[in-house]
Amino acid sequence: MRAVVQRVDGARVEVGGETVGEVIGEGLCVLVGVTHDDTPAKAAQMARKLWTLRVLDDEKSCSDVSAPLLVISQFTLYGDPRKGRRPTWQAAAPGEVAEPLVEEVVAQLRALGAQVETGAFGAKMRVTLTNDGPFTVLVEV
């Protein structure tokens, strides 16, 4: 499982012109990709990592300051463009595998006490954010 984590000062995701998830103020925008060998245990590990990752101001985590997270599924994180000009998506898990695991990350975050907003799995989404820093980190479990 792979996540691109951006420290934000506001972020939102729209589907069909409607806002489906939004973080106002300090928080994290998290793009989550799932590969074939990921499991619910890895999803729980990812949730714990995201909740306690010390990347906010003054090296605080979301758990320290109750900062919200916007979690969005993104299969393209497992795109591989090494051969040719068109990426392959073979390493990305199919939707029927990936969707429940992204939902498990969200459920585990909520169980830890996080305020979590989400995108819509499989939908064409428009993500708007203000990257604070800019600060972006790749997390893999």
XYZ file of C-alpha atoms in Angstrom:
141
model
C 0.000 0.000 0.000
C 1.268 3.410 -0.955
C 0.162 6.922 0.003
C 1.154 10.370 -1.174
C 0.656 12.650 1.821
C 0.450 16.406 1.450
C 0.285 18.843 4.337
C -2.517 21.213 3.423
C -4.204 24.401 4.462
C -7.530 23.326 3.006
C -8.445 20.678 0.420
C -11.570 19.447 -1.305
C -12.645 16.814 -3.778
C -15.515 17.246 -6.228
C -17.436 14.715 -8.277
C -19.694 16.047 -11.009
C -19.348 19.596 -9.711
C -20.464 18.626 -6.178
C -18.107 18.689 -3.189
C -17.999 15.181 -1.683
C -15.165 15.726 0.822
C -13.474 18.773 2.274
C -10.832 19.693 4.844
C -10.848 23.270 6.073
C -7.608 24.606 7.532
C -4.615 22.527 8.614
C -4.721 18.839 7.774
C -3.550 16.186 5.351
C -4.614 15.275 1.843
C -3.818 11.594 1.339
C -3.873 9.797 -2.017
C -3.967 6.021 -1.416
C -2.953 3.324 -3.889
C -3.446 -0.410 -3.380
C -1.456 -3.255 -4.910
C -2.246 -6.974 -5.207
C -0.689 -8.235 -1.964
C -2.195 -5.597 0.324
C -4.316 -6.772 3.250
C -6.596 -5.344 5.940
C -3.592 -5.539 8.296
C -1.609 -3.294 5.944
C -4.579 -0.914 5.781
C -4.599 -0.699 9.584
C -0.841 -0.119 9.602
C -1.247 2.662 7.030
C -3.991 4.286 9.107
C -1.822 4.280 12.238
C 1.095 5.742 10.277
C -1.043 8.506 8.764
C -2.649 9.394 12.105
C 0.702 9.694 13.896
C 2.908 11.037 11.081
C 4.655 14.128 12.474
C 4.503 16.418 9.439
C 2.280 19.268 10.620
C 3.586 22.544 12.068
C 5.998 22.122 15.000
C 6.408 18.424 14.101
C 2.897 17.602 15.274
C 0.724 14.803 13.939
C -2.978 14.766 13.163
C -3.452 12.828 16.396
C -1.667 15.593 18.359
C -3.861 18.449 17.113
C -7.023 16.657 15.897
C -6.294 17.722 12.320
C -8.596 16.247 9.652
C -7.573 14.055 6.732
C -8.960 13.944 3.199
C -8.403 10.386 1.908
C -8.747 9.745 -1.826
C -8.203 6.476 -3.677
C -5.731 6.694 -6.561
C -4.770 3.560 -8.503
C -2.322 5.567 -10.619
C 0.151 5.518 -7.716
C 1.052 2.052 -8.980
C 1.511 3.140 -12.594
C 4.838 2.084 -14.089
C 6.147 4.241 -16.967
C 9.619 2.637 -17.223
C 8.923 0.962 -20.558
C 7.771 3.262 -23.319
C 5.653 6.353 -22.967
C 2.461 4.817 -21.623
C 2.385 3.596 -17.998
C 1.212 0.087 -17.219
C -1.227 -0.421 -14.354
C -0.422 -4.076 -13.669
C 0.773 -3.410 -10.125
C -2.483 -1.653 -9.174
C -5.055 -3.898 -7.528
C -8.410 -4.160 -9.316
C -11.310 -2.144 -7.914
C -12.965 -5.075 -6.158
C -9.739 -5.590 -4.159
C -8.728 -1.961 -3.730
C -12.033 -0.384 -2.706
C -12.536 -2.366 0.523
C -8.903 -1.753 1.511
C -9.157 2.015 1.004
C -12.401 1.893 3.015
C -10.517 -0.039 5.706
C -7.878 2.709 5.933
C -10.694 5.218 6.441
C -12.475 3.010 9.000
C -9.257 2.447 10.952
C -8.499 6.187 10.969
C -11.989 6.898 12.295
C -11.569 4.201 14.940
C -8.415 6.012 16.066
C -10.463 9.196 16.475
C -9.668 10.950 13.207
C -12.030 13.223 11.326
C -11.849 11.791 7.798
C -13.348 13.068 4.580
C -13.200 11.004 1.390
C -13.502 11.092 -2.347
C -15.700 8.681 -4.320
C -14.025 5.423 -5.331
C -13.774 4.975 -9.096
C -15.286 8.367 -9.882
C -13.711 11.107 -11.973
C -12.671 13.497 -9.222
C -11.319 17.029 -9.140
C -9.017 17.598 -6.181
C -8.216 21.144 -5.121
C -5.779 21.883 -2.323
C -3.363 24.370 -0.892
C -0.135 22.514 -0.187
C 1.353 24.044 2.962
C 5.123 24.228 2.649
C 5.004 22.790 0.054
C 5.246 19.541 1.937
C 4.707 16.139 0.306
C 5.908 12.713 1.452
C 5.503 9.173 0.146
C 4.469 6.531 2.698
C 4.611 2.795 1.968
C 3.635 -0.122 4.210
